[in-house]
Structure formats: structure tokens, C-alpha cells
PDB file of C-alpha atoms and ligand atoms in Angstrom:
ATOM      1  CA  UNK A 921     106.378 -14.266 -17.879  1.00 88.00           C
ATOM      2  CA  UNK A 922     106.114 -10.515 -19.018  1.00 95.00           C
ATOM      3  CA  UNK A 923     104.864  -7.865 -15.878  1.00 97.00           C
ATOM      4  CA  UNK A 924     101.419  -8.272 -17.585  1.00 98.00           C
ATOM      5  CA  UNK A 925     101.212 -11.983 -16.612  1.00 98.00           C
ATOM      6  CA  UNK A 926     102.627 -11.508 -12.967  1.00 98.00           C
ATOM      7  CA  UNK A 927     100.079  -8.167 -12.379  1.00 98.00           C
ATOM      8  CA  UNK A 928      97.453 -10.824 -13.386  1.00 98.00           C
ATOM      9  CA  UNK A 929      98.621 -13.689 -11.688  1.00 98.00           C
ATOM     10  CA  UNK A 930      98.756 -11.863  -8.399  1.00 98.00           C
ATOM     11  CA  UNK A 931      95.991 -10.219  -8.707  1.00 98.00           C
ATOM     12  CA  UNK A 932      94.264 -13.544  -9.143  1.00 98.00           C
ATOM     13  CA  UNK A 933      95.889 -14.657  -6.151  1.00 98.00           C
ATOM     14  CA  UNK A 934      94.838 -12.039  -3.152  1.00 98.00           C
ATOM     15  CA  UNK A 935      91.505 -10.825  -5.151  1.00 97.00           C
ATOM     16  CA  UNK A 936      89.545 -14.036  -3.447  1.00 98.00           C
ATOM     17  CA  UNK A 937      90.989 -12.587   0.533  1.00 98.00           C
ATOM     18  CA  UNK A 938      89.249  -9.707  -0.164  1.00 98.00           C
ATOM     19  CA  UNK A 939      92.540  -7.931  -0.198  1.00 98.00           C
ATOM     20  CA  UNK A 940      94.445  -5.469  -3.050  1.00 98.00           C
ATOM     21  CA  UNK A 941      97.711  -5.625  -4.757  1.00 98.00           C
ATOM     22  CA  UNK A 942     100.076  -2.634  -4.672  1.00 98.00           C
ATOM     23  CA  UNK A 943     102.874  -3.442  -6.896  1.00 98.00           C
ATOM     24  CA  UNK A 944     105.714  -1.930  -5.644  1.00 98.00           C
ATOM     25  CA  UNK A 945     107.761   0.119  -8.671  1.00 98.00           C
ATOM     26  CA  UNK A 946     110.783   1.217  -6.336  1.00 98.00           C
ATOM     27  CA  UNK A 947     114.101   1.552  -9.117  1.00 97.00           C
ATOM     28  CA  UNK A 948     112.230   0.288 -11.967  1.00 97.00           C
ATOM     29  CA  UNK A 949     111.816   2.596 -14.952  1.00 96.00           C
ATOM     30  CA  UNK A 950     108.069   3.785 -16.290  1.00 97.00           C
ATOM     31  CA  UNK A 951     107.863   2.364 -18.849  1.00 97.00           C
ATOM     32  CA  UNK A 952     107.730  -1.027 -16.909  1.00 98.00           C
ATOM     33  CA  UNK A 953     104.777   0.698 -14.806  1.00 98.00           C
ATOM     34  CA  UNK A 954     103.205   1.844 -17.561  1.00 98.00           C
ATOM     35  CA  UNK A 955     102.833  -1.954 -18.510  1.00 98.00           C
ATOM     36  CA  UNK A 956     101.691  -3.098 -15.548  1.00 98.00           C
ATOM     37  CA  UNK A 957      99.228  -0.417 -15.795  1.00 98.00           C
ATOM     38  CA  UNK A 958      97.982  -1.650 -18.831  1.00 98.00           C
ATOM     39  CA  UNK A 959      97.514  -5.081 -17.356  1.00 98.00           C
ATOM     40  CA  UNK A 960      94.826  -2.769 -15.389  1.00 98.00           C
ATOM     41  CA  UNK A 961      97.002  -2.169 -11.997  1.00 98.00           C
ATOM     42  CA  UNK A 962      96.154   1.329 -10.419  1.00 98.00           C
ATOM     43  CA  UNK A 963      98.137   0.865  -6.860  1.00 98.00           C
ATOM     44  CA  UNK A 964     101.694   1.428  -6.641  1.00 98.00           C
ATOM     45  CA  UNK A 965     104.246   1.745  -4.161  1.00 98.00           C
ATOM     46  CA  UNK A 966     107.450   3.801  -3.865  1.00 98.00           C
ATOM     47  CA  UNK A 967     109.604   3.625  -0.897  1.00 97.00           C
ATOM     48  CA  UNK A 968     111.551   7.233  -1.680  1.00 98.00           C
ATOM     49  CA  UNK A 969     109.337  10.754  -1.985  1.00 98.00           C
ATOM     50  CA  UNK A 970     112.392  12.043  -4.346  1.00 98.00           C
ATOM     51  CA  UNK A 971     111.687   8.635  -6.376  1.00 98.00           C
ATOM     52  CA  UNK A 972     107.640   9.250  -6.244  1.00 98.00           C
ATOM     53  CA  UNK A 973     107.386  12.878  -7.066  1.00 98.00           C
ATOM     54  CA  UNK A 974     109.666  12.243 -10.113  1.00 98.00           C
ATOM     55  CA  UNK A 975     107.846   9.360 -11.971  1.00 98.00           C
ATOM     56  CA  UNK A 976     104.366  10.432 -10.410  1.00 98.00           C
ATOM     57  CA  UNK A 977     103.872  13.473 -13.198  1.00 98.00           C
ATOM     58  CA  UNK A 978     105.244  11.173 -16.177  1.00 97.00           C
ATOM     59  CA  UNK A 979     102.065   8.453 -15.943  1.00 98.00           C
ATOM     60  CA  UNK A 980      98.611   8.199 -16.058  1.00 98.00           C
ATOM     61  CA  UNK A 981      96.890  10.764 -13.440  1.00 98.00           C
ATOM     62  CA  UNK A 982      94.631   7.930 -12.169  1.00 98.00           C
ATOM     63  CA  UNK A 983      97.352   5.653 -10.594  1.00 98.00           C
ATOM     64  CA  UNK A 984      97.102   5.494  -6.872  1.00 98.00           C
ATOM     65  CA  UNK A 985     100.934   6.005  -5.180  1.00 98.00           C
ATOM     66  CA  UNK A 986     101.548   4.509  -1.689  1.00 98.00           C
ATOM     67  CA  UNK A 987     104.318   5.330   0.293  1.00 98.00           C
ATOM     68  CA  UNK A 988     105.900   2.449   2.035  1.00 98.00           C
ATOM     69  CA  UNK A 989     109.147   3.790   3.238  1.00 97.00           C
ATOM     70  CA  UNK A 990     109.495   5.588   5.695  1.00 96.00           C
ATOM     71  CA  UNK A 991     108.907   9.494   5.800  1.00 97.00           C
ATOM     72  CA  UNK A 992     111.088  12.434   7.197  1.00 96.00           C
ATOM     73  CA  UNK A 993     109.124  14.842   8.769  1.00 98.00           C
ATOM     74  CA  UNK A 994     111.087  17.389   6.081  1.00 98.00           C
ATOM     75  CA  UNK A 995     109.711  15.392   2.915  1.00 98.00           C
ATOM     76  CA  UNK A 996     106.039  15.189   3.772  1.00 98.00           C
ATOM     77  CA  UNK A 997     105.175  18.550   2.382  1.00 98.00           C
ATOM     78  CA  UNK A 998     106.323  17.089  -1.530  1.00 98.00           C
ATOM     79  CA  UNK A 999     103.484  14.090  -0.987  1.00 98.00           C
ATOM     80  CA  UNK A1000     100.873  16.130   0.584  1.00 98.00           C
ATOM     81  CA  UNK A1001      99.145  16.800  -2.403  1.00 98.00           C
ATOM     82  CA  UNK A1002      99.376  13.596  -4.428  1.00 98.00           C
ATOM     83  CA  UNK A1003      99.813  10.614  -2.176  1.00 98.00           C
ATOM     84  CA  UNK A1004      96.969   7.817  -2.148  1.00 98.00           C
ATOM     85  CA  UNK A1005      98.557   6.516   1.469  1.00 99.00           C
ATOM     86  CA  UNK A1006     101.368   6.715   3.585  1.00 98.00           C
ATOM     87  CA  UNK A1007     102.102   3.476   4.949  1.00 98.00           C
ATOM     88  CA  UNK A1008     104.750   3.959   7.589  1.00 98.00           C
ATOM     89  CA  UNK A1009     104.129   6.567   9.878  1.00 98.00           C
ATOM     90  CA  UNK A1010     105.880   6.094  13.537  1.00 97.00           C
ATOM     91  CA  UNK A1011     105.607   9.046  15.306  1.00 97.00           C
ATOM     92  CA  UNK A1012     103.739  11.769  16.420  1.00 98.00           C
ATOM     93  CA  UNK A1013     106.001  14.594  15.089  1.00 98.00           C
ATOM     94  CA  UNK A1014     105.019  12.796  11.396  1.00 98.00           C
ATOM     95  CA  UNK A1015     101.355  12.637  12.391  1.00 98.00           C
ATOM     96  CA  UNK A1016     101.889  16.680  12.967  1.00 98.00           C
ATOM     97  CA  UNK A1017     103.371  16.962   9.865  1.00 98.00           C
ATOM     98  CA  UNK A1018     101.173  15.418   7.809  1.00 98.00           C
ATOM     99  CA  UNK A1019      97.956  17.512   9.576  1.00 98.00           C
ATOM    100  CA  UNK A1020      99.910  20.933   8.856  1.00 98.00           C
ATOM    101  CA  UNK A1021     100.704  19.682   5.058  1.00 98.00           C
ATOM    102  CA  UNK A1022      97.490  18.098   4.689  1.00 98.00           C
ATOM    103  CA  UNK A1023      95.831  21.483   5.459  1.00 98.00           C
ATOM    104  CA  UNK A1024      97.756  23.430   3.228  1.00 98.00           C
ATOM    105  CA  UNK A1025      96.974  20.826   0.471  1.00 98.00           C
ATOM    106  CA  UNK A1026      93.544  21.436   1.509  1.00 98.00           C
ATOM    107  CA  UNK A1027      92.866  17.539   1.892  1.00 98.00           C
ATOM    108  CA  UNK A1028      92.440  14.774   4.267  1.00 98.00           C
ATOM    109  CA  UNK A1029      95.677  12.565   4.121  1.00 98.00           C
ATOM    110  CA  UNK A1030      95.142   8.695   4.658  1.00 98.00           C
ATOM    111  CA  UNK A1031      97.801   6.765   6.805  1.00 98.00           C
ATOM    112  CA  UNK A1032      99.022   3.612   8.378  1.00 98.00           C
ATOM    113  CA  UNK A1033     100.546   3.142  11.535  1.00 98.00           C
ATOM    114  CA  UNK A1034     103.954   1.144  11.316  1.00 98.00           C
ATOM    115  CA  UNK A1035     104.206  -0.961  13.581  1.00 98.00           C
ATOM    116  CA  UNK A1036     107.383  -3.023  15.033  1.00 97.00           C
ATOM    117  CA  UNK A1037     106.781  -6.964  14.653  1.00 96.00           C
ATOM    118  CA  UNK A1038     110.122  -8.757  13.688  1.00 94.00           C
ATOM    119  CA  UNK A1039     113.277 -10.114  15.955  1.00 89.00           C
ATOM    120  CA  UNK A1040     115.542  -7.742  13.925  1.00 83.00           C
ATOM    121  CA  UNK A1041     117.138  -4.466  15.038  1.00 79.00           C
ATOM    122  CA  UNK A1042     115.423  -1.816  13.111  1.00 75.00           C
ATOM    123  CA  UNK A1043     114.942   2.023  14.203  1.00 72.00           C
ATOM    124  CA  UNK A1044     111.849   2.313  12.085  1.00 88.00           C
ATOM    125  CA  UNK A1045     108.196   1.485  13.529  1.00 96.00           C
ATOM    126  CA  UNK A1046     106.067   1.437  16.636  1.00 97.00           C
ATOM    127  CA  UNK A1047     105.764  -0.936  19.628  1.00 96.00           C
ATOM    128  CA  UNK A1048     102.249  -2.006  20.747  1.00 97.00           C
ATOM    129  CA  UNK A1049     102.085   0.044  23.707  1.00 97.00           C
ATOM    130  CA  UNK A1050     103.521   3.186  21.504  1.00 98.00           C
ATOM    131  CA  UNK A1051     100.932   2.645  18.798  1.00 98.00           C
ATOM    132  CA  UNK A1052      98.244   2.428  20.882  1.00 98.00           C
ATOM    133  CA  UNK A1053      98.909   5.817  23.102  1.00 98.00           C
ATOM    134  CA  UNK A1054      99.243   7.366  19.757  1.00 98.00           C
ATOM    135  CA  UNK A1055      95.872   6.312  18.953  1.00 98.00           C
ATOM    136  CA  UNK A1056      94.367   7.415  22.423  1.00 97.00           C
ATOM    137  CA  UNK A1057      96.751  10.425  22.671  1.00 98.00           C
ATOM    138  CA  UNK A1058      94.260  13.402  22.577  1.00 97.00           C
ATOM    139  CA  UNK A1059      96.233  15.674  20.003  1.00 98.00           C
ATOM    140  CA  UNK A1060      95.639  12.622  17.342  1.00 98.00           C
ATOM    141  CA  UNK A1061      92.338  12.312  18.418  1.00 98.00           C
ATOM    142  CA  UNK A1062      91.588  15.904  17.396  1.00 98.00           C
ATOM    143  CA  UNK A1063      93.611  16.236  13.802  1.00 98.00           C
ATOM    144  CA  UNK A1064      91.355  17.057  11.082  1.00 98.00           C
ATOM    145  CA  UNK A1065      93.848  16.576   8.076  1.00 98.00           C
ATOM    146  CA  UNK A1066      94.647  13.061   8.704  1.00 98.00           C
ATOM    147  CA  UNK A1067      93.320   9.585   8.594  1.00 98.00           C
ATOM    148  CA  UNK A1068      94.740   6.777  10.248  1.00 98.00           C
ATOM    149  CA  UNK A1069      92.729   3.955   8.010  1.00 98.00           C
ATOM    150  CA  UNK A1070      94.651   1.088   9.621  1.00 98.00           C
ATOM    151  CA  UNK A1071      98.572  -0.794  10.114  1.00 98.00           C
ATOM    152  CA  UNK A1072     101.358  -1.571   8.967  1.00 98.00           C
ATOM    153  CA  UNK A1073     104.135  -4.221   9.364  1.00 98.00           C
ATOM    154  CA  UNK A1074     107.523  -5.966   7.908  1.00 97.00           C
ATOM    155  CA  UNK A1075     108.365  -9.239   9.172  1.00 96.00           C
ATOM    156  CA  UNK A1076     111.775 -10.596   9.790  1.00 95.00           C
ATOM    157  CA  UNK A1077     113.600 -11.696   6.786  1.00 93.00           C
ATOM    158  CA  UNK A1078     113.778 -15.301   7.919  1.00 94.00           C
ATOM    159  CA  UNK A1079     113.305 -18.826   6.004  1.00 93.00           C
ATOM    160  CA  UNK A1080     110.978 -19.392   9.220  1.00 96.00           C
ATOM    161  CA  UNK A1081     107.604 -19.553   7.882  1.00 96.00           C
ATOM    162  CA  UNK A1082     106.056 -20.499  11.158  1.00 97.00           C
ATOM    163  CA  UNK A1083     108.091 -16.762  12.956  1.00 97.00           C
ATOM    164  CA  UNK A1084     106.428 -15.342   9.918  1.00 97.00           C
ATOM    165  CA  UNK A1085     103.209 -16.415  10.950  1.00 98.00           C
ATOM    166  CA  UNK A1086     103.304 -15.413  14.085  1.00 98.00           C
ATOM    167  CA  UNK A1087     104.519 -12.026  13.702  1.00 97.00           C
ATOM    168  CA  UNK A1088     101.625 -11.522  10.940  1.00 98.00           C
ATOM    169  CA  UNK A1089      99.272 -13.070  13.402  1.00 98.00           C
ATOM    170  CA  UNK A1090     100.488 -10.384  16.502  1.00 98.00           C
ATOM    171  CA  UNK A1091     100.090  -7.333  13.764  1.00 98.00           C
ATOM    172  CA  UNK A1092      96.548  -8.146  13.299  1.00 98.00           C
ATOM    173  CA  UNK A1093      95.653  -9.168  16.771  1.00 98.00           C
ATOM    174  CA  UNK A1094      96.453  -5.570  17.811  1.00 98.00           C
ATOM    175  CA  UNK A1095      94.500  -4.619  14.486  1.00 98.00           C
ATOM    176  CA  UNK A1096      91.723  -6.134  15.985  1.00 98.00           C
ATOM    177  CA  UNK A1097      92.268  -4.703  19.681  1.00 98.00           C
ATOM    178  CA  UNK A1098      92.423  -1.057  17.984  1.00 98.00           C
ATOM    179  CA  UNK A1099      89.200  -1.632  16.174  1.00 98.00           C
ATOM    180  CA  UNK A1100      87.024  -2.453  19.513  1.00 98.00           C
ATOM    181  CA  UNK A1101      88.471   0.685  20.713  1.00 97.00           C
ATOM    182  CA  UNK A1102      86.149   3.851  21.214  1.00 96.00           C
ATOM    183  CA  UNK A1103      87.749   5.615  18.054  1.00 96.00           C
ATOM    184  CA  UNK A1104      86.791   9.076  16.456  1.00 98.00           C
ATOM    185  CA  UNK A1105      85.877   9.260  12.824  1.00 97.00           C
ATOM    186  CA  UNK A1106      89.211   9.822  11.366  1.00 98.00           C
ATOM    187  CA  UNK A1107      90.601   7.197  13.043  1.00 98.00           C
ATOM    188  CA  UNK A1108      89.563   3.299  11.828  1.00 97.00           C
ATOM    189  CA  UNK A1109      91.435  -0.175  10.986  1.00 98.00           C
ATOM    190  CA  UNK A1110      90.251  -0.572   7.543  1.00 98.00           C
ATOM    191  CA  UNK A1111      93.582  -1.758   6.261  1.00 98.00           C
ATOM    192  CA  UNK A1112      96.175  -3.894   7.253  1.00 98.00           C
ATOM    193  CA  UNK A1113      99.451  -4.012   5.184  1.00 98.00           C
ATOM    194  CA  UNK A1114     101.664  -6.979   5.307  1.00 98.00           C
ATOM    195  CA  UNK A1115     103.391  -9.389   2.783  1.00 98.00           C
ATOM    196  CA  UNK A1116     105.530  -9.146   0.234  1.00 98.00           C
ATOM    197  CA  UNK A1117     107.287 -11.022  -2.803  1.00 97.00           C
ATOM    198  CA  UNK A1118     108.577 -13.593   0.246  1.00 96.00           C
ATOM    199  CA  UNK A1119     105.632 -13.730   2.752  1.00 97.00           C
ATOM    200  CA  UNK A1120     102.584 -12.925   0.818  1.00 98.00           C
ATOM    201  CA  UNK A1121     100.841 -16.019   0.899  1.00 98.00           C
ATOM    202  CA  UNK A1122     101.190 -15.973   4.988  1.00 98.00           C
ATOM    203  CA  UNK A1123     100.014 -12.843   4.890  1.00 98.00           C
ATOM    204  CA  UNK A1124      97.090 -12.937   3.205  1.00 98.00           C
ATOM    205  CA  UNK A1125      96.020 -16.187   5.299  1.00 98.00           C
ATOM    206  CA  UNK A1126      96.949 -14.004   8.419  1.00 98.00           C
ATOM    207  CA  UNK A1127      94.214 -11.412   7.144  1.00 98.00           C
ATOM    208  CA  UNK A1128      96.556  -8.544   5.548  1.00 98.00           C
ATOM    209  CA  UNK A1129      94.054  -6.386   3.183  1.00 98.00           C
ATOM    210  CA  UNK A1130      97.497  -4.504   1.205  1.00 98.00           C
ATOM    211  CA  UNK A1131      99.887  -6.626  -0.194  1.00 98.00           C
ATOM    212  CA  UNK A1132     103.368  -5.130  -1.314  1.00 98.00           C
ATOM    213  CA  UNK A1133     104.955  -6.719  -4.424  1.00 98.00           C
ATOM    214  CA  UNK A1134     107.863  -5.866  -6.003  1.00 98.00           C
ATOM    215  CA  UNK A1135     110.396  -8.367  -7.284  1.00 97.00           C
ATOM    216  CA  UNK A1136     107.885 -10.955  -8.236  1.00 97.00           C
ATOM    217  CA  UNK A1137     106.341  -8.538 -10.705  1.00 98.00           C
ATOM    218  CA  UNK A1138     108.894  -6.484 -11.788  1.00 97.00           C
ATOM    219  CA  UNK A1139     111.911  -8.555 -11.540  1.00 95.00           C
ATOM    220  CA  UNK A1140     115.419  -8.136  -9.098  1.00 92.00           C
ATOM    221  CA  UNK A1141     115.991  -4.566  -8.387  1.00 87.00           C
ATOM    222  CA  UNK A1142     119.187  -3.094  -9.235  1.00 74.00           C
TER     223      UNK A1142
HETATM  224  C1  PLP B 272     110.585  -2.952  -1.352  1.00 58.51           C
HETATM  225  C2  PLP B 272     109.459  -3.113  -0.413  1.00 58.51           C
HETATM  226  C3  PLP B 272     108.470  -4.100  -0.613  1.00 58.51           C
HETATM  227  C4  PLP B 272     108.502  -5.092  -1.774  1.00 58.51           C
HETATM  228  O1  PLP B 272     109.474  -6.053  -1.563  1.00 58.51           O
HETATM  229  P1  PLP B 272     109.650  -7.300  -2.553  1.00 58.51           P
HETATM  230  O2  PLP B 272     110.393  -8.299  -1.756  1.00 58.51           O
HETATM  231  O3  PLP B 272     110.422  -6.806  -3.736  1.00 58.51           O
HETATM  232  O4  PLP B 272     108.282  -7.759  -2.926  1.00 58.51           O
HETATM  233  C5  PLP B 272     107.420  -4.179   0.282  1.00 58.51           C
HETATM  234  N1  PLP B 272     107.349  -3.334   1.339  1.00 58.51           N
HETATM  235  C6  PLP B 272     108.271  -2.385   1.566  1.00 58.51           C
HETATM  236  C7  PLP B 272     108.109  -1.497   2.743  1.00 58.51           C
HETATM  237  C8  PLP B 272     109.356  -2.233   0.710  1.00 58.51           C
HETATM  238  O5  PLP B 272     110.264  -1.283   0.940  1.00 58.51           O
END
């Protein structure tokens, strides 16, 4: 099948969630986004800003680029003016980062909290109680040149379907929890990111509202 047929074919399969498709480009060349664009695909996700910033002047103006990987305080200036979303933020020295770059951009830039879910070591992404005094923390309360529109999460890399579920199921139960929260305008759960190529179909049962495909569309990375 050519990326035309798999930017269809999942399209066709989160579309009836209610959810989008961001097909993740990371390593492959433009002209194979350029063809997925074509198959009408807008979203697209890079996990590098070096990676982004390169191919995002080369192709059409009105693609959408997510950034799923995660973000050194040092790199968020490059993004600031083009990025769509930012999908792993973790701290609050980001979160600062992002308001003083998103004021110099002279626009409001939408985020996602990351949040920590699998059984694997990883230094990247929040715990519960971290993301949520980050959300009542005063200072984030108060930013004007960010929005937090929702979260973020990776589960493990496991063959356990029913782990999968579960960690899916805890990202969006503290989704939920967040949302009954007394929240300022800039601050809402609109969008919950989870699933990929692997765990999609979990995901999107689990009520994820971004899904993150790569391989299945675009083929093995090299
Ligand atoms: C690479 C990547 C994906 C896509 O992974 P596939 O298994 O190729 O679908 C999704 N999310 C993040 C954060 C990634 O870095």
C-alpha cells in the first residue's frame, strides 16, 4: 500500500472516536510528506526542532507541525513561531520558556503536559502529583503566552495489551480529574495524546483524541 492508502486507511480508522491523526514524518524525506499531504493529511509530527525547522519551510505553509519529542529549554525559541503544538512539556522551566518565546513571537503557544505512565525507566515526563501542582502552581496559572490544551503519554513498549490498557486508562483518568478542576482560561484538557503504530487501537478505545503514527504510514525508519 502506497502512504496515500495508509493516510486514508487511518484516517478512516480514528475519524469515527472523534479523534485526529498526526502522522509522524520523523527521518523520512519530503517528498514522502508531501504525498501524504496530498492524500489530504495536514498534522504532522517531528520529534527533533533541528529536524522540524529544516523540512517545515520546504512544504506547503498550511501543514500543522507537532512536536512530540521532547524540548530543551535552549531549542524552544526556533519553534516559537511556527509550531501547531508541543506535545511533551515536563517542567516548569519549559513552561517559562515557552511564555518568554511565545511573547516575542507575539502568539499564544498550545501545549501538552507529558506525563509519566509506563513501568520503564525514562527521565522524560511528569508524575501525577507533579503534573497536577504544575497545573495549580500560581506562576502557570498566570502565563499569558501559553496554553496547556490537554496530555500527553507513551506507554511501555510491551506485547501486554492488557498493561497497555491500563496505563492508557490511568492517563485519562487524571485527564478527567484535571478537567473538574477550577482551571483559568488558558488552561483546559481538550486533547489527550496517546497511541501509536503499536497501541493505537487501545488508545483510541481508552479515549486518546491525538494519535501518533509513524511506521505504519511511512514505513521502518532508518
Ligand atoms: C516516533 C514517535 C511516534 C510514532 O511511533 P511509531 O511506532 O513509528 O508509530 C509517536 N510518538 C512519539 C513521541 C514518537 O517519538
Amino acid at each position: 500500500m502506497s502512504i496515500k492508502d495508509h493516510i486514508k486507511f487511518y484516517r478512516q480508522e480514528v475519524e469515527p472516536f472523534g479523534a485526529r491523526l498526526i502522522a509522524v514524518s520523523k527521518t523520512h524525506p519530503a517528498p514522502a510528506i508531501l504525498e501524504a499531504y496530498e492524500a489530504g493529511q495536514r498534522l504532522f509530527g517531528e520529534n527533533k526542532v533541528q529536524e522540524l525547522m529544516d523540512k517545515q519551510p520546504t512544504l506547503p505553509a498550511d501543514i500543522e507541525w507537532h512536536l512530540i519529542g521532547h524540548l530543551q529549554t535552549n531549542k524552544v525559541k526556533y519553534i516559537a513561531p511556527v509550531v501547531s503544538l508541543i506535545h511533551a512539556v515536563d517542567s516548569e522551566k519549559v513552561l517559562l520558556e515557552i511564555e518568554k518565546q511565545g511573547a516575542r513571537a507575539g502568539r499564544v503557544i498550545p501545549c501538552l503536559l507529558q506525563i509519566f505512565i509506563a513501568q520503564e525507566e525514562t527521565k522524560f515526563g511528569l508524575h501525577e502529583s507533579e503534573a497536577l501542582s504544575l497545573i495549580t502552581n500560581p506562576v502557570v496559572q498566570s502565563l499569558q503566552f501559553v496554553r496547556i490544551e490537554g496530555l500527553m503519554g507513551m506507554a511501555s513498549l510491551t506485547e501486554n495489551q492488557t498493561q497497555i490498557r491500563q496505563e492508557f486508562r490511568s492517563l485519562r483518568r487524571l485527564f478527567d480529574v484535571v478537567a473538574k478542576l477550577p482551571l483559568p482560561g488558558h488552561i483546559r484538557m481538550k486533547e489527550l495524546s496517546m497511541g501509536m503504530t503499536s497501541d493505537y487501537r487501545v488508545a483510541l478505545e481508552e479515549g486518546s483524541t491525538l494519535i501518533r503514527v509513524g511506521t505504519a504510514i511511512f514505513g521502518q525508519r532508518r
